[in-house]
Structure formats: structure tokens, C-alpha cells
Amino acid sequence: MNPIDQNPNPIENALKEALRREDAPETLAAKVLMHVAQKSAESQPQHSWLAIFSRPALRWAAFAGVSTCLTLGGIHYRHLQRERVQGEAAKQQLMLALRIAGSKLHMAKEKVNDINAPRPESQPDNRIPRSRS
Amino acid sequence: MAMAALPAADHAPAIAGTDFADIVRRYQSMVFSIARHFLGDPSSAEELAQDVFLQLHSVLDDLESEEHIKFWLRKVTAHRCIDHRRRRRPPQISLEDAPEPSTRGNSGDPLLARRLRQYVTSLPEKPRLEMILRYQEDMLPEDIADVLSMPVATVKSHLQRSLAMLRVKVTRTIGEVTR
């Protein structure tokens, strides 16, 4: 049978007495906690304002805000694009109308010019009138 | 008991809300004493214990119960002790060369206790840790085998041999003293 499993004998009792736990130095816990505090301070983020996003509610609010802004921006951009296309079309129509009106005016002007143009004078009748006799 | 194979019931949130400072205060004596008995030097033991607790702080979230913390601390302290000894390699006193005590000892004799600690410190690394975990922490060979990642049979064999050597040494010591 394994002597370790037997009832404790004097040598084992003496070993238990010799190897019993000792109190740790008073300073041990304080030193450990100080090191931990130092490490925690060093690992703090430089930009503390980012810490607000550590809260889930604020993170979701920020996400919702950004999403809304992007959606509204997209809609506004599409609206501007549509207005610009419509403006271009209106401009083209106006230019066409102006060209037509211009050509009509030109034609009217030519007509007026034709009307007002001096007629060529009738040729003097150089023929000798015939005698009636 | 292998902590890696703890049943789910033992994974209760025992450390939820536990302050790290409380854990340090609760286990500082255990960690310091293992290191102290292994290294034989209180200042090195304190330094090693500090390192163990700082490492514990960084992995605390992964530990699931009070028993898990205790197992982790014993395991990491044991391995750090071996690493520390291998790095520094102080002159070892062999069991045969250790001086005999000059007074008769008994279980309450501080001189005998000091001599026994010296004998234990002179043991090779693994048998020394096994003796410390067996008689300081009152651990079973199966638990020691888990902590040191060794076969149980090897642990039992080491413990038997170490105990036999110490018994011979102590018997000789008492004999000399009583002469």
C-alpha cells in the first residue's frame, strides 16, 4: 500500500508543520494592486471622448443618426439631380423656341423688307405716238 | 480533479462580482508560501508572487470559478518557480551535504522544521514541488499530477522516494542528536 495514502506518520506531521503556509509580506497585495492600477491607467485611451461610444445605447443612437443623415443626403442629392435634368430640358426647349421664333422673325423681316422695297420706276415711253391720221 | 474537465455545475459564476483585491488577499499566502518553500528566499518568492498575480489579473475574465482560480494559481506558481530556478541556478545544497541539526527535534521544533525545509529545498525541482503541494497544500497525488501535468504514478513514486529519503535523514539526525 502506498505510504502516502496511509495514516500520517511523524515525518509527515513534521513536514506539514515545516511546510505550512506562511503569511505573505504585508506589502505584497499593495504592490500587486498598485501595479494593476498603473497598468490600467496606462491602457486608458488617449481620446477619452471616444469612450462615450462604449455605451450600447449611445452607439446605437450614433449609428441611427449617421444612417438617417446618409439617407436624407441621398434623397436630397437625387432631388437635385432630377431638378438639374429638368432644368436642362427646359433650357433646351427654350433654346429651340428661341431659334424658331428667331427664324420666324427673320422671315417676317424679309417679307416686310420686300414690301417696303422701292419698286423700280416705270420706263418713260419714248415711243412716238402714232398720228391718228 | 482536472480543472479543465470541471462539470458545468462547477462553472457557477462564483467570481462574478468578486473584487481582484479580495482574490489577492485570499490567495497571497498560498502563492507566496509555495514560492517561498520552493525557492527558499523570501524576496524572490515575493517577486514571483507579484508576477503571478499580475498575470492572473490579465486572464481573470477567462477563469470561471473560485476553484478554477485556485487551480490556475497553483499551476502557474509551480511553473514559474521552475522557470525562476532554471534562470538563476543558485548553488544547490544536496541532501547528503546538508548540515545536521544540532538539537533534538520534534514536530513542534522550529529547528527540525527549518532542517526539513532545507532538505525539501535540496530536492530536484519536480519532487520538491510535489512535496510542497502535498504537505503545504494538502493535495492528493491525483491533483498534484494535474497541476504539474505529470502521470499520477510518477507523482506517487516521487513522493514515496522523497519521503523515504527525508525519513532516513531525519532518523539519522535524531540519532545523532540523541547520542
PDB file of C-alpha atoms in Angstrom:
ATOM      1  CA  MET A   1       0.000   0.000   0.000  1.00  0.00           C
ATOM      2  CA  ASN A   2       1.229   3.446  -0.813  1.00  0.00           C
ATOM      3  CA  PRO A   3       2.703   5.052   2.340  1.00  0.00           C
ATOM      4  CA  ILE A   4       1.359   8.419   1.190  1.00  0.00           C
ATOM      5  CA  ASP A   5      -2.157   7.046   1.470  1.00  0.00           C
ATOM      6  CA  GLN A   6      -1.572   5.608   4.922  1.00  0.00           C
ATOM      7  CA  ASN A   7      -2.283   7.400   8.146  1.00  0.00           C
ATOM      8  CA  PRO A   8       0.065  10.322   8.660  1.00  0.00           C
ATOM      9  CA  ASN A   9       3.200   9.286  10.454  1.00  0.00           C
ATOM     10  CA  PRO A  10       5.530  11.508  12.469  1.00  0.00           C
ATOM     11  CA  ILE A  11       7.637  12.509   9.480  1.00  0.00           C
ATOM     12  CA  GLU A  12       4.559  13.566   7.556  1.00  0.00           C
ATOM     13  CA  ASN A  13       3.298  15.562  10.505  1.00  0.00           C
ATOM     14  CA  ALA A  14       6.690  17.198  10.781  1.00  0.00           C
ATOM     15  CA  LEU A  15       6.609  18.001   7.067  1.00  0.00           C
ATOM     16  CA  LYS A  16       3.145  19.518   7.361  1.00  0.00           C
ATOM     17  CA  GLU A  17       4.392  21.629  10.228  1.00  0.00           C
ATOM     18  CA  ALA A  18       7.552  22.647   8.371  1.00  0.00           C
ATOM     19  CA  LEU A  19       5.780  23.410   5.106  1.00  0.00           C
ATOM     20  CA  ARG A  20       2.689  25.102   6.473  1.00  0.00           C
ATOM     21  CA  ARG A  21       1.597  28.252   4.764  1.00  0.00           C
ATOM     22  CA  GLU A  22       3.348  31.424   5.785  1.00  0.00           C
ATOM     23  CA  ASP A  23       1.807  34.864   5.863  1.00  0.00           C
ATOM     24  CA  ALA A  24       2.699  36.841   2.782  1.00  0.00           C
ATOM     25  CA  PRO A  25       4.553  40.119   3.334  1.00  0.00           C
ATOM     26  CA  GLU A  26       2.238  42.994   4.201  1.00  0.00           C
ATOM     27  CA  THR A  27       3.358  44.841   1.097  1.00  0.00           C
ATOM     28  CA  LEU A  28       2.583  42.087  -1.412  1.00  0.00           C
ATOM     29  CA  ALA A  29      -1.089  42.848  -2.010  1.00  0.00           C
ATOM     30  CA  ALA A  30      -0.448  46.598  -2.059  1.00  0.00           C
ATOM     31  CA  LYS A  31       2.328  46.228  -4.631  1.00  0.00           C
ATOM     32  CA  VAL A  32       0.186  43.997  -6.842  1.00  0.00           C
ATOM     33  CA  LEU A  33      -2.781  46.369  -6.709  1.00  0.00           C
ATOM     34  CA  MET A  34      -0.537  49.358  -7.389  1.00  0.00           C
ATOM     35  CA  HIS A  35       0.922  47.649 -10.477  1.00  0.00           C
ATOM     36  CA  VAL A  36      -2.570  46.775 -11.680  1.00  0.00           C
ATOM     37  CA  ALA A  37      -3.736  50.370 -11.185  1.00  0.00           C
ATOM     38  CA  GLN A  38      -0.705  51.664 -13.096  1.00  0.00           C
ATOM     39  CA  LYS A  39      -1.321  49.281 -15.966  1.00  0.00           C
ATOM     40  CA  SER A  40      -4.988  50.244 -16.093  1.00  0.00           C
ATOM     41  CA  ALA A  41      -4.072  53.938 -16.187  1.00  0.00           C
ATOM     42  CA  GLU A  42      -1.573  53.334 -18.990  1.00  0.00           C
ATOM     43  CA  SER A  43      -4.107  51.409 -21.031  1.00  0.00           C
ATOM     44  CA  GLN A  44      -6.707  54.221 -20.855  1.00  0.00           C
ATOM     45  CA  PRO A  45      -7.471  55.557 -24.365  1.00  0.00           C
ATOM     46  CA  GLN A  46      -5.853  58.889 -25.225  1.00  0.00           C
ATOM     47  CA  HIS A  47      -9.056  60.318 -26.750  1.00  0.00           C
ATOM     48  CA  SER A  48     -11.443  59.986 -23.869  1.00  0.00           C
ATOM     49  CA  TRP A  49     -14.360  61.379 -25.907  1.00  0.00           C
ATOM     50  CA  LEU A  50     -14.419  58.074 -27.776  1.00  0.00           C
ATOM     51  CA  ALA A  51     -15.369  56.435 -24.515  1.00  0.00           C
ATOM     52  CA  ILE A  52     -18.960  57.663 -24.945  1.00  0.00           C
ATOM     53  CA  PHE A  53     -19.368  55.063 -27.682  1.00  0.00           C
ATOM     54  CA  SER A  54     -18.685  52.322 -25.181  1.00  0.00           C
ATOM     55  CA  ARG A  55     -22.341  52.610 -24.079  1.00  0.00           C
ATOM     56  CA  PRO A  56     -24.539  50.458 -26.307  1.00  0.00           C
ATOM     57  CA  ALA A  57     -27.424  52.966 -26.320  1.00  0.00           C
ATOM     58  CA  LEU A  58     -25.170  55.779 -27.466  1.00  0.00           C
ATOM     59  CA  ARG A  59     -23.550  53.539 -30.024  1.00  0.00           C
ATOM     60  CA  TRP A  60     -26.952  52.661 -31.492  1.00  0.00           C
ATOM     61  CA  ALA A  61     -28.059  56.304 -31.408  1.00  0.00           C
ATOM     62  CA  ALA A  62     -24.929  57.350 -33.254  1.00  0.00           C
ATOM     63  CA  PHE A  63     -25.464  54.594 -35.799  1.00  0.00           C
ATOM     64  CA  ALA A  64     -29.102  55.630 -36.303  1.00  0.00           C
ATOM     65  CA  GLY A  65     -28.093  59.294 -36.660  1.00  0.00           C
ATOM     66  CA  VAL A  66     -25.448  58.560 -39.236  1.00  0.00           C
ATOM     67  CA  SER A  67     -27.823  56.284 -41.157  1.00  0.00           C
ATOM     68  CA  THR A  68     -30.557  58.949 -41.183  1.00  0.00           C
ATOM     69  CA  CYS A  69     -28.113  61.603 -42.375  1.00  0.00           C
ATOM     70  CA  LEU A  70     -26.884  59.351 -45.168  1.00  0.00           C
ATOM     71  CA  THR A  71     -30.446  58.518 -46.266  1.00  0.00           C
ATOM     72  CA  LEU A  72     -31.610  62.147 -46.244  1.00  0.00           C
ATOM     73  CA  GLY A  73     -28.435  63.201 -48.039  1.00  0.00           C
ATOM     74  CA  GLY A  74     -29.059  60.581 -50.716  1.00  0.00           C
ATOM     75  CA  ILE A  75     -32.656  61.691 -51.195  1.00  0.00           C
ATOM     76  CA  HIS A  76     -31.611  65.337 -51.398  1.00  0.00           C
ATOM     77  CA  TYR A  77     -28.923  64.503 -53.946  1.00  0.00           C
ATOM     78  CA  ARG A  78     -31.406  62.593 -56.107  1.00  0.00           C
ATOM     79  CA  HIS A  79     -33.796  65.542 -55.900  1.00  0.00           C
ATOM     80  CA  LEU A  80     -31.084  67.970 -57.012  1.00  0.00           C
ATOM     81  CA  GLN A  81     -30.120  65.667 -59.869  1.00  0.00           C
ATOM     82  CA  ARG A  82     -33.732  65.489 -61.061  1.00  0.00           C
ATOM     83  CA  GLU A  83     -34.094  69.256 -60.875  1.00  0.00           C
ATOM     84  CA  ARG A  84     -30.932  69.724 -62.855  1.00  0.00           C
ATOM     85  CA  VAL A  85     -32.104  67.322 -65.576  1.00  0.00           C
ATOM     86  CA  GLN A  86     -35.456  69.104 -65.742  1.00  0.00           C
ATOM     87  CA  GLY A  87     -33.696  72.459 -65.926  1.00  0.00           C
ATOM     88  CA  GLU A  88     -31.524  71.206 -68.766  1.00  0.00           C
ATOM     89  CA  ALA A  89     -34.600  70.000 -70.654  1.00  0.00           C
ATOM     90  CA  ALA A  90     -36.379  73.322 -70.111  1.00  0.00           C
ATOM     91  CA  LYS A  91     -33.300  75.158 -71.312  1.00  0.00           C
ATOM     92  CA  GLN A  92     -33.171  73.065 -74.461  1.00  0.00           C
ATOM     93  CA  GLN A  93     -36.856  73.721 -75.106  1.00  0.00           C
ATOM     94  CA  LEU A  94     -36.364  77.434 -74.577  1.00  0.00           C
ATOM     95  CA  MET A  95     -33.413  77.498 -76.956  1.00  0.00           C
ATOM     96  CA  LEU A  96     -35.451  75.650 -79.543  1.00  0.00           C
ATOM     97  CA  ALA A  97     -38.326  78.051 -79.104  1.00  0.00           C
ATOM     98  CA  LEU A  98     -35.983  80.999 -79.420  1.00  0.00           C
ATOM     99  CA  ARG A  99     -34.446  79.564 -82.570  1.00  0.00           C
ATOM    100  CA  ILE A 100     -37.897  79.031 -84.106  1.00  0.00           C
ATOM    101  CA  ALA A 101     -39.004  82.482 -83.077  1.00  0.00           C
ATOM    102  CA  GLY A 102     -35.785  83.918 -84.475  1.00  0.00           C
ATOM    103  CA  SER A 103     -36.268  82.243 -87.819  1.00  0.00           C
ATOM    104  CA  LYS A 104     -39.892  83.364 -87.948  1.00  0.00           C
ATOM    105  CA  LEU A 105     -38.860  86.899 -87.156  1.00  0.00           C
ATOM    106  CA  HIS A 106     -36.232  86.700 -89.841  1.00  0.00           C
ATOM    107  CA  MET A 107     -38.783  85.551 -92.357  1.00  0.00           C
ATOM    108  CA  ALA A 108     -41.202  88.283 -91.295  1.00  0.00           C
ATOM    109  CA  LYS A 109     -38.478  90.860 -91.593  1.00  0.00           C
ATOM    110  CA  GLU A 110     -37.668  89.726 -95.113  1.00  0.00           C
ATOM    111  CA  LYS A 111     -41.296  89.947 -96.050  1.00  0.00           C
ATOM    112  CA  VAL A 112     -41.513  93.429 -94.634  1.00  0.00           C
ATOM    113  CA  ASN A 113     -38.371  94.376 -96.457  1.00  0.00           C
ATOM    114  CA  ASP A 114     -39.776  93.006 -99.665  1.00  0.00           C
ATOM    115  CA  ILE A 115     -42.924  95.000 -99.220  1.00  0.00           C
ATOM    116  CA  ASN A 116     -41.146  98.162 -98.360  1.00  0.00           C
ATOM    117  CA  ALA A 117     -38.545  97.826-101.041  1.00  0.00           C
ATOM    118  CA  PRO A 118     -38.881 100.637-103.652  1.00  0.00           C
ATOM    119  CA  ARG A 119     -40.458  99.413-106.838  1.00  0.00           C
ATOM    120  CA  PRO A 120     -38.445 100.002-109.959  1.00  0.00           C
ATOM    121  CA  GLU A 121     -39.782 103.184-111.739  1.00  0.00           C
ATOM    122  CA  SER A 122     -41.777 102.661-114.998  1.00  0.00           C
ATOM    123  CA  GLN A 123     -39.726 103.255-118.160  1.00  0.00           C
ATOM    124  CA  PRO A 124     -40.521 106.579-119.911  1.00  0.00           C
ATOM    125  CA  ASP A 125     -42.461 105.982-123.029  1.00  0.00           C
ATOM    126  CA  ASN A 126     -40.102 107.048-125.755  1.00  0.00           C
ATOM    127  CA  ARG A 127     -42.226 105.800-128.411  1.00  0.00           C
ATOM    128  CA  ILE A 128     -43.573 108.404-130.741  1.00  0.00           C
ATOM    129  CA  PRO A 129     -47.175 108.422-130.571  1.00  0.00           C
ATOM    130  CA  ARG A 130     -48.686 107.473-133.797  1.00  0.00           C
ATOM    131  CA  SER A 131     -50.632 110.039-135.635  1.00  0.00           C
ATOM    132  CA  ARG A 132     -54.166 109.470-135.868  1.00  0.00           C
ATOM    133  CA  SER A 133     -54.455 110.403-139.298  1.00  0.00           C
TER     134      SER A 133
ATOM    135  CA  MET B   1      -9.518  16.756 -10.177  1.00  0.00           C
ATOM    136  CA  ALA B   2      -8.711  18.176 -13.578  1.00  0.00           C
ATOM    137  CA  MET B   3      -9.942  21.725 -13.723  1.00  0.00           C
ATOM    138  CA  ALA B   4     -10.083  21.584 -17.499  1.00  0.00           C
ATOM    139  CA  ALA B   5     -12.787  18.965 -17.130  1.00  0.00           C
ATOM    140  CA  LEU B   6     -14.886  20.663 -14.474  1.00  0.00           C
ATOM    141  CA  PRO B   7     -18.554  19.761 -14.725  1.00  0.00           C
ATOM    142  CA  ALA B   8     -20.929  22.502 -15.730  1.00  0.00           C
ATOM    143  CA  ALA B   9     -22.295  22.779 -12.192  1.00  0.00           C
ATOM    144  CA  ASP B  10     -18.895  23.878 -11.001  1.00  0.00           C
ATOM    145  CA  HIS B  11     -18.850  26.687 -13.550  1.00  0.00           C
ATOM    146  CA  ALA B  12     -21.211  28.746 -11.439  1.00  0.00           C
ATOM    147  CA  PRO B  13     -20.400  32.440 -11.551  1.00  0.00           C
ATOM    148  CA  ALA B  14     -18.511  32.177  -8.289  1.00  0.00           C
ATOM    149  CA  ILE B  15     -16.217  35.055  -9.177  1.00  0.00           C
ATOM    150  CA  ALA B  16     -18.912  37.327 -10.516  1.00  0.00           C
ATOM    151  CA  GLY B  17     -18.627  40.491  -8.510  1.00  0.00           C
ATOM    152  CA  THR B  18     -15.501  39.272  -6.769  1.00  0.00           C
ATOM    153  CA  ASP B  19     -13.020  42.039  -6.311  1.00  0.00           C
ATOM    154  CA  PHE B  20      -9.497  41.375  -7.589  1.00  0.00           C
ATOM    155  CA  ALA B  21      -8.131  42.761  -4.342  1.00  0.00           C
ATOM    156  CA  ASP B  22     -10.129  40.137  -2.428  1.00  0.00           C
ATOM    157  CA  ILE B  23      -8.669  37.388  -4.587  1.00  0.00           C
ATOM    158  CA  VAL B  24      -5.144  38.654  -3.956  1.00  0.00           C
ATOM    159  CA  ARG B  25      -5.727  38.817  -0.195  1.00  0.00           C
ATOM    160  CA  ARG B  26      -7.298  35.354  -0.159  1.00  0.00           C
ATOM    161  CA  TYR B  27      -4.554  33.574  -2.084  1.00  0.00           C
ATOM    162  CA  GLN B  28      -1.419  35.599  -1.381  1.00  0.00           C
ATOM    163  CA  SER B  29      -0.386  33.318   1.457  1.00  0.00           C
ATOM    164  CA  MET B  30      -0.780  30.200  -0.715  1.00  0.00           C
ATOM    165  CA  VAL B  31       1.162  31.606  -3.680  1.00  0.00           C
ATOM    166  CA  PHE B  32       3.866  33.189  -1.543  1.00  0.00           C
ATOM    167  CA  SER B  33       4.362  30.023   0.530  1.00  0.00           C
ATOM    168  CA  ILE B  34       4.699  27.736  -2.492  1.00  0.00           C
ATOM    169  CA  ALA B  35       7.331  30.075  -3.930  1.00  0.00           C
ATOM    170  CA  ARG B  36       8.978  30.581  -0.542  1.00  0.00           C
ATOM    171  CA  HIS B  37       9.305  26.865   0.156  1.00  0.00           C
ATOM    172  CA  PHE B  38      10.494  26.147  -3.366  1.00  0.00           C
ATOM    173  CA  LEU B  39      12.996  28.989  -3.712  1.00  0.00           C
ATOM    174  CA  GLY B  40      13.987  29.315  -0.067  1.00  0.00           C
ATOM    175  CA  ASP B  41      14.309  33.068  -0.485  1.00  0.00           C
ATOM    176  CA  PRO B  42      11.509  35.347   0.733  1.00  0.00           C
ATOM    177  CA  SER B  43      12.334  38.313  -1.505  1.00  0.00           C
ATOM    178  CA  SER B  44      12.432  36.165  -4.654  1.00  0.00           C
ATOM    179  CA  ALA B  45       9.219  34.489  -3.512  1.00  0.00           C
ATOM    180  CA  GLU B  46       7.518  37.868  -3.083  1.00  0.00           C
ATOM    181  CA  GLU B  47       8.683  38.987  -6.525  1.00  0.00           C
ATOM    182  CA  LEU B  48       7.439  35.758  -8.091  1.00  0.00           C
ATOM    183  CA  ALA B  49       4.089  36.017  -6.282  1.00  0.00           C
ATOM    184  CA  GLN B  50       3.643  39.560  -7.616  1.00  0.00           C
ATOM    185  CA  ASP B  51       4.238  38.356 -11.167  1.00  0.00           C
ATOM    186  CA  VAL B  52       1.762  35.515 -10.704  1.00  0.00           C
ATOM    187  CA  PHE B  53      -0.986  37.875  -9.504  1.00  0.00           C
ATOM    188  CA  LEU B  54      -0.309  40.366 -12.299  1.00  0.00           C
ATOM    189  CA  GLN B  55      -0.654  37.530 -14.789  1.00  0.00           C
ATOM    190  CA  LEU B  56      -3.840  36.439 -13.020  1.00  0.00           C
ATOM    191  CA  HIS B  57      -5.277  39.933 -13.465  1.00  0.00           C
ATOM    192  CA  SER B  58      -4.796  39.726 -17.218  1.00  0.00           C
ATOM    193  CA  VAL B  59      -6.580  36.349 -17.528  1.00  0.00           C
ATOM    194  CA  LEU B  60      -9.175  36.745 -14.790  1.00  0.00           C
ATOM    195  CA  ASP B  61     -12.045  37.060 -17.265  1.00  0.00           C
ATOM    196  CA  ASP B  62     -11.262  33.585 -18.610  1.00  0.00           C
ATOM    197  CA  LEU B  63     -11.467  31.916 -15.198  1.00  0.00           C
ATOM    198  CA  GLU B  64     -14.906  30.674 -14.362  1.00  0.00           C
ATOM    199  CA  SER B  65     -14.951  29.775 -10.696  1.00  0.00           C
ATOM    200  CA  GLU B  66     -13.147  30.067  -7.411  1.00  0.00           C
ATOM    201  CA  GLU B  67     -11.796  26.525  -7.829  1.00  0.00           C
ATOM    202  CA  HIS B  68     -10.554  27.409 -11.294  1.00  0.00           C
ATOM    203  CA  ILE B  69      -8.668  30.403  -9.887  1.00  0.00           C
ATOM    204  CA  LYS B  70      -7.092  28.250  -7.181  1.00  0.00           C
ATOM    205  CA  PHE B  71      -6.037  25.604  -9.691  1.00  0.00           C
ATOM    206  CA  TRP B  72      -4.674  28.254 -12.065  1.00  0.00           C
ATOM    207  CA  LEU B  73      -2.681  29.947  -9.294  1.00  0.00           C
ATOM    208  CA  ARG B  74      -1.122  26.678  -8.126  1.00  0.00           C
ATOM    209  CA  LYS B  75      -0.246  25.643 -11.660  1.00  0.00           C
ATOM    210  CA  VAL B  76       1.237  28.980 -12.730  1.00  0.00           C
ATOM    211  CA  THR B  77       3.121  29.391  -9.451  1.00  0.00           C
ATOM    212  CA  ALA B  78       4.610  25.910  -9.798  1.00  0.00           C
ATOM    213  CA  HIS B  79       5.744  26.501 -13.364  1.00  0.00           C
ATOM    214  CA  ARG B  80       7.083  29.945 -12.582  1.00  0.00           C
ATOM    215  CA  CYS B  81       9.068  28.504  -9.694  1.00  0.00           C
ATOM    216  CA  ILE B  82      10.725  26.014 -12.037  1.00  0.00           C
ATOM    217  CA  ASP B  83      11.404  28.743 -14.623  1.00  0.00           C
ATOM    218  CA  HIS B  84      12.824  31.034 -11.955  1.00  0.00           C
ATOM    219  CA  ARG B  85      15.132  28.347 -10.638  1.00  0.00           C
ATOM    220  CA  ARG B  86      16.335  27.403 -14.115  1.00  0.00           C
ATOM    221  CA  ARG B  87      17.097  31.038 -14.976  1.00  0.00           C
ATOM    222  CA  ARG B  88      19.023  31.823 -11.823  1.00  0.00           C
ATOM    223  CA  ARG B  89      20.505  28.440 -10.917  1.00  0.00           C
ATOM    224  CA  PRO B  90      21.741  29.188  -7.370  1.00  0.00           C
ATOM    225  CA  PRO B  91      24.136  26.721  -5.806  1.00  0.00           C
ATOM    226  CA  GLN B  92      22.108  23.712  -4.693  1.00  0.00           C
ATOM    227  CA  ILE B  93      22.736  22.006  -1.411  1.00  0.00           C
ATOM    228  CA  SER B  94      22.463  18.276  -1.872  1.00  0.00           C
ATOM    229  CA  LEU B  95      20.582  16.260   0.657  1.00  0.00           C
ATOM    230  CA  GLU B  96      23.749  14.452   1.619  1.00  0.00           C
ATOM    231  CA  ASP B  97      25.731  17.657   2.098  1.00  0.00           C
ATOM    232  CA  ALA B  98      23.119  19.428   4.160  1.00  0.00           C
ATOM    233  CA  PRO B  99      24.404  20.011   7.690  1.00  0.00           C
ATOM    234  CA  GLU B 100      22.788  18.127  10.523  1.00  0.00           C
ATOM    235  CA  PRO B 101      20.787  19.950  13.160  1.00  0.00           C
ATOM    236  CA  SER B 102      22.459  20.401  16.484  1.00  0.00           C
ATOM    237  CA  THR B 103      19.430  19.907  18.704  1.00  0.00           C
ATOM    238  CA  ARG B 104      16.808  17.233  19.053  1.00  0.00           C
ATOM    239  CA  GLY B 105      13.709  17.872  17.078  1.00  0.00           C
ATOM    240  CA  ASN B 106      10.061  17.035  17.253  1.00  0.00           C
ATOM    241  CA  SER B 107       7.065  18.051  15.240  1.00  0.00           C
ATOM    242  CA  GLY B 108       6.908  21.376  17.060  1.00  0.00           C
ATOM    243  CA  ASP B 109      10.628  22.005  16.959  1.00  0.00           C
ATOM    244  CA  PRO B 110      11.477  25.069  14.877  1.00  0.00           C
ATOM    245  CA  LEU B 111      14.968  23.765  14.238  1.00  0.00           C
ATOM    246  CA  LEU B 112      13.665  20.468  12.889  1.00  0.00           C
ATOM    247  CA  ALA B 113      11.165  22.362  10.784  1.00  0.00           C
ATOM    248  CA  ARG B 114      13.925  24.539   9.399  1.00  0.00           C
ATOM    249  CA  ARG B 115      16.065  21.477   8.680  1.00  0.00           C
ATOM    250  CA  LEU B 116      13.160  19.763   6.911  1.00  0.00           C
ATOM    251  CA  ARG B 117      12.617  22.852   4.760  1.00  0.00           C
ATOM    252  CA  GLN B 118      16.292  22.759   3.842  1.00  0.00           C
ATOM    253  CA  TYR B 119      16.023  19.093   2.910  1.00  0.00           C
ATOM    254  CA  VAL B 120      12.963  19.803   0.793  1.00  0.00           C
ATOM    255  CA  THR B 121      14.726  22.736  -0.892  1.00  0.00           C
ATOM    256  CA  SER B 122      17.585  20.407  -1.802  1.00  0.00           C
ATOM    257  CA  LEU B 123      15.284  18.027  -3.698  1.00  0.00           C
ATOM    258  CA  PRO B 124      15.116  18.167  -7.524  1.00  0.00           C
ATOM    259  CA  GLU B 125      12.551  20.590  -8.957  1.00  0.00           C
ATOM    260  CA  LYS B 126       9.581  18.318  -9.618  1.00  0.00           C
ATOM    261  CA  PRO B 127       9.862  16.193  -6.437  1.00  0.00           C
ATOM    262  CA  ARG B 128      10.283  19.417  -4.445  1.00  0.00           C
ATOM    263  CA  LEU B 129       7.111  20.894  -5.896  1.00  0.00           C
ATOM    264  CA  GLU B 130       5.290  17.636  -5.276  1.00  0.00           C
ATOM    265  CA  MET B 131       6.335  17.661  -1.599  1.00  0.00           C
ATOM    266  CA  ILE B 132       5.270  21.305  -1.222  1.00  0.00           C
ATOM    267  CA  LEU B 133       1.899  20.742  -2.855  1.00  0.00           C
ATOM    268  CA  ARG B 134       1.367  17.530  -0.853  1.00  0.00           C
ATOM    269  CA  TYR B 135       2.280  18.846   2.582  1.00  0.00           C
ATOM    270  CA  GLN B 136       1.688  22.584   2.322  1.00  0.00           C
ATOM    271  CA  GLU B 137      -1.485  22.454   0.260  1.00  0.00           C
ATOM    272  CA  ASP B 138      -2.589  19.004   1.463  1.00  0.00           C
ATOM    273  CA  MET B 139      -3.254  17.977  -2.137  1.00  0.00           C
ATOM    274  CA  LEU B 140      -3.808  14.411  -3.310  1.00  0.00           C
ATOM    275  CA  PRO B 141      -1.309  12.883  -5.755  1.00  0.00           C
ATOM    276  CA  GLU B 142      -4.003  12.982  -8.470  1.00  0.00           C
ATOM    277  CA  ASP B 143      -4.455  16.732  -8.043  1.00  0.00           C
ATOM    278  CA  ILE B 144      -0.687  17.304  -7.953  1.00  0.00           C
ATOM    279  CA  ALA B 145      -0.405  15.341 -11.194  1.00  0.00           C
ATOM    280  CA  ASP B 146      -2.988  17.661 -12.771  1.00  0.00           C
ATOM    281  CA  VAL B 147      -1.212  20.798 -11.623  1.00  0.00           C
ATOM    282  CA  LEU B 148       2.194  19.620 -12.791  1.00  0.00           C
ATOM    283  CA  SER B 149       0.896  17.852 -15.930  1.00  0.00           C
ATOM    284  CA  MET B 150       2.533  14.600 -14.900  1.00  0.00           C
ATOM    285  CA  PRO B 151       1.362  10.989 -14.639  1.00  0.00           C
ATOM    286  CA  VAL B 152      -0.118  10.153 -11.236  1.00  0.00           C
ATOM    287  CA  ALA B 153       2.156   7.135 -10.944  1.00  0.00           C
ATOM    288  CA  THR B 154       5.225   9.335 -11.359  1.00  0.00           C
ATOM    289  CA  VAL B 155       3.992  11.735  -8.702  1.00  0.00           C
ATOM    290  CA  LYS B 156       3.326   8.878  -6.263  1.00  0.00           C
ATOM    291  CA  SER B 157       6.735   7.389  -6.987  1.00  0.00           C
ATOM    292  CA  HIS B 158       8.485  10.733  -6.445  1.00  0.00           C
ATOM    293  CA  LEU B 159       6.592  11.326  -3.210  1.00  0.00           C
ATOM    294  CA  GLN B 160       7.483   7.873  -1.886  1.00  0.00           C
ATOM    295  CA  ARG B 161      11.151   8.284  -2.719  1.00  0.00           C
ATOM    296  CA  SER B 162      11.382  11.802  -1.313  1.00  0.00           C
ATOM    297  CA  LEU B 163       9.595  10.762   1.842  1.00  0.00           C
ATOM    298  CA  ALA B 164      11.881   7.757   2.293  1.00  0.00           C
ATOM    299  CA  MET B 165      14.971   9.951   1.855  1.00  0.00           C
ATOM    300  CA  LEU B 166      13.692  12.513   4.324  1.00  0.00           C
ATOM    301  CA  ARG B 167      12.757   9.789   6.814  1.00  0.00           C
ATOM    302  CA  VAL B 168      16.268   8.380   6.678  1.00  0.00           C
ATOM    303  CA  LYS B 169      17.753  11.822   7.035  1.00  0.00           C
ATOM    304  CA  VAL B 170      15.541  12.799   9.936  1.00  0.00           C
ATOM    305  CA  THR B 171      16.089   9.471  11.703  1.00  0.00           C
ATOM    306  CA  ARG B 172      19.836   9.951  11.348  1.00  0.00           C
ATOM    307  CA  THR B 173      19.526  13.477  12.631  1.00  0.00           C
ATOM    308  CA  ILE B 174      17.555  12.459  15.684  1.00  0.00           C
ATOM    309  CA  GLY B 175      20.009   9.647  16.291  1.00  0.00           C
ATOM    310  CA  GLU B 176      22.929  11.992  16.181  1.00  0.00           C
ATOM    311  CA  VAL B 177      21.219  14.487  18.402  1.00  0.00           C
ATOM    312  CA  THR B 178      20.252  11.898  20.974  1.00  0.00           C
ATOM    313  CA  ARG B 179      23.724  10.403  21.097  1.00  0.00           C
TER     314      ARG B 179
END
